[in-house]
PDB file of C-alpha atoms in Angstrom:
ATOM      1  CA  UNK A 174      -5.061   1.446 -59.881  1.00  0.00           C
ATOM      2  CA  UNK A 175      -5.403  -2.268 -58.040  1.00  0.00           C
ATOM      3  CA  UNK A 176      -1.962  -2.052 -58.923  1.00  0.00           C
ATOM      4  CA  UNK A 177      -0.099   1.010 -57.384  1.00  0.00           C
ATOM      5  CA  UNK A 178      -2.347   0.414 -54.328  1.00  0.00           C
ATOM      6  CA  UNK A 179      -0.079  -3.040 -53.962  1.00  0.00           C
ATOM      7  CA  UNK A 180       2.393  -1.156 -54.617  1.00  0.00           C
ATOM      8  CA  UNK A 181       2.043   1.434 -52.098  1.00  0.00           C
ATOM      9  CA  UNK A 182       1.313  -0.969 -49.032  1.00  0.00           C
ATOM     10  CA  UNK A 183       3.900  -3.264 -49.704  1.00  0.00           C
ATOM     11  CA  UNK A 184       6.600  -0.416 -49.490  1.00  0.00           C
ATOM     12  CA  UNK A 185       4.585   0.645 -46.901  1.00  0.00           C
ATOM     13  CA  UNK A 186       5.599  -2.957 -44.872  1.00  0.00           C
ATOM     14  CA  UNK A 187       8.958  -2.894 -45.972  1.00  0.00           C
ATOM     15  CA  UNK A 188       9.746   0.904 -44.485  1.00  0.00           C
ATOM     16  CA  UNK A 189       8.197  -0.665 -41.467  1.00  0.00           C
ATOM     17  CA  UNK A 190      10.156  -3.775 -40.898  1.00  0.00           C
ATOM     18  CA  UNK A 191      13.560  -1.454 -41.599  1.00  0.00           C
ATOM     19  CA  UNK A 192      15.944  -2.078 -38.483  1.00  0.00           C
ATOM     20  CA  UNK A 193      17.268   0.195 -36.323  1.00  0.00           C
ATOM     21  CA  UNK A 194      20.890   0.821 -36.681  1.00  0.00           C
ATOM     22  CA  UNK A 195      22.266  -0.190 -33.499  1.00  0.00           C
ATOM     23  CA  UNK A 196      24.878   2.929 -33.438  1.00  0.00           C
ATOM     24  CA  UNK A 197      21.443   5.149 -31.612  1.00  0.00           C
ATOM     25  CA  UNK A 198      21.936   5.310 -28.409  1.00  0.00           C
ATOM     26  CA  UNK A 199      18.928   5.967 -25.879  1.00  0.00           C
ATOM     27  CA  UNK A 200      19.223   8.549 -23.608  1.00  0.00           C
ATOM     28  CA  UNK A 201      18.339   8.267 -19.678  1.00  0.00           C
ATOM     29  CA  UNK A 202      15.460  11.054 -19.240  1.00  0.00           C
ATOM     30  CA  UNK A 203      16.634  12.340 -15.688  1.00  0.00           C
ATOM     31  CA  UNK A 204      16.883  15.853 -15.874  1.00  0.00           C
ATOM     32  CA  UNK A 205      20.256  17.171 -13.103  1.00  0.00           C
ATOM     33  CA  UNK A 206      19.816  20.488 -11.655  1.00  0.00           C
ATOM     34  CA  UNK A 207      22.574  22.299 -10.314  1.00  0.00           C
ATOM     35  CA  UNK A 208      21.677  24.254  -6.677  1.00  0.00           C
ATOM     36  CA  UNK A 209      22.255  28.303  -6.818  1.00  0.00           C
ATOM     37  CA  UNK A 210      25.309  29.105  -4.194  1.00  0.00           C
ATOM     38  CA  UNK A 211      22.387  32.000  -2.354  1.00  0.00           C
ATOM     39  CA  UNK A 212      20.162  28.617  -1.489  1.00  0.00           C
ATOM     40  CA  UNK A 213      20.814  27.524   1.799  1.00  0.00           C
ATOM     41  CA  UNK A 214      21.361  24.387   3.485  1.00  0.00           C
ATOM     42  CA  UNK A 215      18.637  22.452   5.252  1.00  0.00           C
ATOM     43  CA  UNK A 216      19.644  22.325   9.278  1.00  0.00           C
ATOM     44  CA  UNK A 217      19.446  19.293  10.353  1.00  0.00           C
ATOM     45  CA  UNK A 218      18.229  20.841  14.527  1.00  0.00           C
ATOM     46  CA  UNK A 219      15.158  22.333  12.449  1.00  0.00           C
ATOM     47  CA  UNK A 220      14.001  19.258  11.418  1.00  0.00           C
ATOM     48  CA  UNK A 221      10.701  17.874  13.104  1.00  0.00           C
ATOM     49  CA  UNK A 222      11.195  14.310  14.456  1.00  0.00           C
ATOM     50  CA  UNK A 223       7.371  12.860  15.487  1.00  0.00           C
ATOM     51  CA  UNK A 224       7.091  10.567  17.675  1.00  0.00           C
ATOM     52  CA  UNK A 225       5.191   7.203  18.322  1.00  0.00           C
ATOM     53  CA  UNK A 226       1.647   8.219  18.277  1.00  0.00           C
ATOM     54  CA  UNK A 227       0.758   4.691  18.563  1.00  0.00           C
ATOM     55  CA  UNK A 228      -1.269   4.379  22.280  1.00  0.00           C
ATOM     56  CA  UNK A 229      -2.499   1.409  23.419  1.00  0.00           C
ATOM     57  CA  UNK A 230      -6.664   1.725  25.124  1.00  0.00           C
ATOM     58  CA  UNK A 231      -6.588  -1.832  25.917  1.00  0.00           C
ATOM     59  CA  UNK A 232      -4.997  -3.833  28.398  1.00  0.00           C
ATOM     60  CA  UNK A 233      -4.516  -6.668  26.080  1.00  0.00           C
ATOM     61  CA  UNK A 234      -2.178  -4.823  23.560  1.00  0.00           C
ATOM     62  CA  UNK A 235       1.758  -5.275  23.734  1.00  0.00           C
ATOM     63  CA  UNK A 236       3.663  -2.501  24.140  1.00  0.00           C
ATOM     64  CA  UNK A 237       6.073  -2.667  22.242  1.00  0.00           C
ATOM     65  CA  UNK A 238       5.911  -0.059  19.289  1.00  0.00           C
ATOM     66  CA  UNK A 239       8.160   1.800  17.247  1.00  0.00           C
ATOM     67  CA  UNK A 240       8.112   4.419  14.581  1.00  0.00           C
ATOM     68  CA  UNK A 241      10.694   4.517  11.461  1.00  0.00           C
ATOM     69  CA  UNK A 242      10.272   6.904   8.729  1.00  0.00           C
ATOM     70  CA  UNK A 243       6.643   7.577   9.501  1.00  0.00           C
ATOM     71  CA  UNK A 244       6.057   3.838   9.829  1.00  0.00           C
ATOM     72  CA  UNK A 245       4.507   3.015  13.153  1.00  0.00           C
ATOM     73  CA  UNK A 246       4.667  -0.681  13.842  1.00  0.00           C
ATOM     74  CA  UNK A 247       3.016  -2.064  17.078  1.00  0.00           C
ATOM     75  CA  UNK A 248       2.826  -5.792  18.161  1.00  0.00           C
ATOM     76  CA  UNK A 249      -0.263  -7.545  19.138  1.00  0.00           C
ATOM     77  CA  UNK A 250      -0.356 -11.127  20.852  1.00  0.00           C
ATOM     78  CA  UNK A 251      -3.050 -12.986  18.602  1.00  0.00           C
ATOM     79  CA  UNK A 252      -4.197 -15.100  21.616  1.00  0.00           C
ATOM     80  CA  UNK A 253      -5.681 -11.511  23.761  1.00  0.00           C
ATOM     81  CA  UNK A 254      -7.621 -10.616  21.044  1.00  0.00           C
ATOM     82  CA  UNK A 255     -10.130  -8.693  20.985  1.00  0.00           C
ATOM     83  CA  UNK A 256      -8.039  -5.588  20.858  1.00  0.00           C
ATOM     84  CA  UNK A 257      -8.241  -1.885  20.588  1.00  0.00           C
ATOM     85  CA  UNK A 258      -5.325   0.639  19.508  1.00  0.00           C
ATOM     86  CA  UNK A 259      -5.756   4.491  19.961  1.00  0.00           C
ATOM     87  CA  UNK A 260      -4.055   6.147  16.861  1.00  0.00           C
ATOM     88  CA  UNK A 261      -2.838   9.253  15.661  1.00  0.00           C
ATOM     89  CA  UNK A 262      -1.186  10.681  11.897  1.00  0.00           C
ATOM     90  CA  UNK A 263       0.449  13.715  12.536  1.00  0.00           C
ATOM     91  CA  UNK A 264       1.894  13.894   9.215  1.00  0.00           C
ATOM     92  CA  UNK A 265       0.434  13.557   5.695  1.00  0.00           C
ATOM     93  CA  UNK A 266       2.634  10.415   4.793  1.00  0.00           C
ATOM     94  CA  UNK A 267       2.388   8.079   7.365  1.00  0.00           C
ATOM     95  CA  UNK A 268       0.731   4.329   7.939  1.00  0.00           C
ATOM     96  CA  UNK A 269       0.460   2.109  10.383  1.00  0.00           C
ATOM     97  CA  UNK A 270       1.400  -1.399  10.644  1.00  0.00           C
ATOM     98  CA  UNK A 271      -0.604  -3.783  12.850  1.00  0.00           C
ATOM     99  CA  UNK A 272       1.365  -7.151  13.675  1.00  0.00           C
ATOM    100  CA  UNK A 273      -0.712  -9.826  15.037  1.00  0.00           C
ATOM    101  CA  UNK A 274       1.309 -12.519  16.051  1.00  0.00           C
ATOM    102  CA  UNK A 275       0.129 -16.157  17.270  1.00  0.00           C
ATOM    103  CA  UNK A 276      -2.790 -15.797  15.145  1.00  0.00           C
ATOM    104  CA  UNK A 277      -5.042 -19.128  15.148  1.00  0.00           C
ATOM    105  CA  UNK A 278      -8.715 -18.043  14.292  1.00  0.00           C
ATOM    106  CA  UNK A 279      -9.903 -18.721  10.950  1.00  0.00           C
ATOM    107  CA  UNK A 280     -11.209 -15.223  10.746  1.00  0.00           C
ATOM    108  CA  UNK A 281      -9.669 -11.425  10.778  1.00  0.00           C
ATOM    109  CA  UNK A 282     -12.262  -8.885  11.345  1.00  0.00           C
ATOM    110  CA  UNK A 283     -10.943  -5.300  11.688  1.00  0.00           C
ATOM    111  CA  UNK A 284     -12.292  -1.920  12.069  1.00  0.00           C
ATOM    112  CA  UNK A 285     -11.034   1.176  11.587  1.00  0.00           C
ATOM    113  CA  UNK A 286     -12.917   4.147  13.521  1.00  0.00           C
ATOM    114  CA  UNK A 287     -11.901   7.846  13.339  1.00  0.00           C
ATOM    115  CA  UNK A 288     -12.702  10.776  14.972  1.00  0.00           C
ATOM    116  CA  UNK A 289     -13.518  13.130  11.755  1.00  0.00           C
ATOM    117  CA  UNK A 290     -16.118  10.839   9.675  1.00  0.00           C
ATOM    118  CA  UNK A 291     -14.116  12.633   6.645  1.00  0.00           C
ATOM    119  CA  UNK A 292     -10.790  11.294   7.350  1.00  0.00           C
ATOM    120  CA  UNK A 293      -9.247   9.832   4.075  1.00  0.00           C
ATOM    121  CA  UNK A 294      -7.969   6.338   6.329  1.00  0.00           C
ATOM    122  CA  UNK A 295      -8.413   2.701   4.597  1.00  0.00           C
ATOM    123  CA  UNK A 296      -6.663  -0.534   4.961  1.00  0.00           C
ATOM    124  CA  UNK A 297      -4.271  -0.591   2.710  1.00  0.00           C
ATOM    125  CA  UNK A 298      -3.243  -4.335   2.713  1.00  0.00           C
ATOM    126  CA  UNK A 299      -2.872  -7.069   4.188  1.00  0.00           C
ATOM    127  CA  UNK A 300      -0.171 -10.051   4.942  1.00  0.00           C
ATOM    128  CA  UNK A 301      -1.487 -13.214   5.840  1.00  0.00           C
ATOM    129  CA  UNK A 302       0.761 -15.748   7.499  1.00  0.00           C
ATOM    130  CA  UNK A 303       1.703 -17.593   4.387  1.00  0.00           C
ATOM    131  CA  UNK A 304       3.498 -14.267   3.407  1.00  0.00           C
ATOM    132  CA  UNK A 305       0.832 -13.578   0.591  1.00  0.00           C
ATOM    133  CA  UNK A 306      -0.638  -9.657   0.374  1.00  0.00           C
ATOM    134  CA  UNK A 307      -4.075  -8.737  -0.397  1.00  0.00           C
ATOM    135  CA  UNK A 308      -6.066  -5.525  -0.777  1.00  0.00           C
ATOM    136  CA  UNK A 309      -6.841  -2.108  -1.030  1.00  0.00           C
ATOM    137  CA  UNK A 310     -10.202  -2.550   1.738  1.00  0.00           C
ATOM    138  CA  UNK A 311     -12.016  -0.045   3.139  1.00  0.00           C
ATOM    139  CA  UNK A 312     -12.258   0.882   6.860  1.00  0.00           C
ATOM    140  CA  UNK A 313     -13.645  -2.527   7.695  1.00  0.00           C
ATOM    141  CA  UNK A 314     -12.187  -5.470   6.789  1.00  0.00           C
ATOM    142  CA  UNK A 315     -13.395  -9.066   7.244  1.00  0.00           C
ATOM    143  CA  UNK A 316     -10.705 -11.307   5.952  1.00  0.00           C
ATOM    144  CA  UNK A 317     -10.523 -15.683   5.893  1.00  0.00           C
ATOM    145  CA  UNK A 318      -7.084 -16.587   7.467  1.00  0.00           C
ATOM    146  CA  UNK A 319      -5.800 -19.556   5.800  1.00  0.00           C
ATOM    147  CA  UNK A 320      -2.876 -21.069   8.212  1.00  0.00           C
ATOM    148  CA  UNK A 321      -1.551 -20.068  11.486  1.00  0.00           C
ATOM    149  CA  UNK A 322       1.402 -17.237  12.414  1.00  0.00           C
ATOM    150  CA  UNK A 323       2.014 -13.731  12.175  1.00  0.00           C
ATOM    151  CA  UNK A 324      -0.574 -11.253  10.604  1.00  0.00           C
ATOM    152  CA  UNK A 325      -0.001  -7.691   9.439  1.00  0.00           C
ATOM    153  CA  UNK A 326      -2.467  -5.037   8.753  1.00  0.00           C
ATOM    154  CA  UNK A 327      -1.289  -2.195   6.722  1.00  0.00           C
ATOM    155  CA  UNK A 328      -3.113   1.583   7.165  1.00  0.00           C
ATOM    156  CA  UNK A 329      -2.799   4.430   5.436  1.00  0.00           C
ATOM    157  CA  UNK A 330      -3.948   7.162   3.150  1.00  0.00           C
ATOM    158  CA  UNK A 331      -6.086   6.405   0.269  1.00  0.00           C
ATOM    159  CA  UNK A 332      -4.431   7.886  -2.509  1.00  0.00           C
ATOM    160  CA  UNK A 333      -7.601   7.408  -4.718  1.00  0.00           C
ATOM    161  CA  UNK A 334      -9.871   9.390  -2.692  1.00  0.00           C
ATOM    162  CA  UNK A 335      -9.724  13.237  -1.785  1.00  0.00           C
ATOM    163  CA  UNK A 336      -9.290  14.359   2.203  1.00  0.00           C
ATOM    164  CA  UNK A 337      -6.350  14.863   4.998  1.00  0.00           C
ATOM    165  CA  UNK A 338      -5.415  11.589   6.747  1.00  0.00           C
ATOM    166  CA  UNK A 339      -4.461  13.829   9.608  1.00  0.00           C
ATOM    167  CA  UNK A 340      -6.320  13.016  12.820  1.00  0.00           C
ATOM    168  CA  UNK A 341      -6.893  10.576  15.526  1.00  0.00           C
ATOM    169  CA  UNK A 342      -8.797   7.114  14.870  1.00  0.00           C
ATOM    170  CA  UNK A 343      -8.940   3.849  16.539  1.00  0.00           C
ATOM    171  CA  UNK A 344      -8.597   0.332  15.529  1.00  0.00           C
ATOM    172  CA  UNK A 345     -10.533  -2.283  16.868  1.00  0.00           C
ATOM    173  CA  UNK A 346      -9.288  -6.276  15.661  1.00  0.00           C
ATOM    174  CA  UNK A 347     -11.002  -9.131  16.902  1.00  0.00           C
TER     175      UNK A 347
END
């Protein structure tokens, strides 16, 4: 009995350790779909373009903004902080980034504020000036600055939570 049991697991190890002949070829999973002649073509004067939604509440914000691919990016001078941005998602996929330039305090603190308490808004990251990213945080953040130069808050959806990021919020940094 002791016997055939060795038996057993050592063929066991050998069918194991047996190489794969290297004539099997793997296959690339992506699945190509061929589009039906009735379907028709998306028109490109249908399409709706969004614009900068980005506002600016307080007179110490720059004004200089600009939206790409649902990415609104606005430019704050570090040195007329404190600072408050009026925002707005119009879309489902969109974020904001926050660039805080001439940044010398030692200290980022951040809030986030919408106007619907249910609003599914967080900040997502964010880059410090040595080029180093950090997060997910919730809708305040209170963050130790390490260096001098350009900071970048990141905000979006959280896509572990439940709830429409469509709506208007504020940001207040300090």
């Amino acid at each position: 009995m002791k016997n055939s049991v060795l038996l057993v697991s050592l063929l066991l190890i050998v069918s194991c350790k047996k190489a794969v002949p290297s004539q099997e070829r793997k296959t690339d999973s992506v699945i190509v779909s061929e589009q039906r002649e009735n379907t028709s073509a998306l028109d490109s004067s249908k399409i709706n373009k969004s614009n900068d939604t980005l506002q600016s509440v307080h007179s110490n914000s720059d004004e200089n903004g600009s939206t790409q691919n649902g990415e609104i990016v606005k430019l704050i001078d570090g040195e007329r902080l404190p600072s408050t941005l009026e925002c707005e998602f119009t879309d489902k996929i969109q974020k904001v980034v926050v660039r805080i330039t001439n940044y010398k305090k030692d200290q980022l603190k951040a809030t986030i504020m919408p106007e619907n308490n249910n609003m599914n808004i967080r900040f997502n990251q964010i880059k410090t000036p040595d080029g180093k990213y950090d997060g997910p945080f919730g809708r305040d953040i209170s963050y130790k600055i390490s260096g001098k130069g350009e900071v970048a808050l990141i905000i979006g959806k959280n896509l572990m939570a439940d709830g429409d990021n469509i709506g208007r919020f504020s940001v207040r940094v300090e």
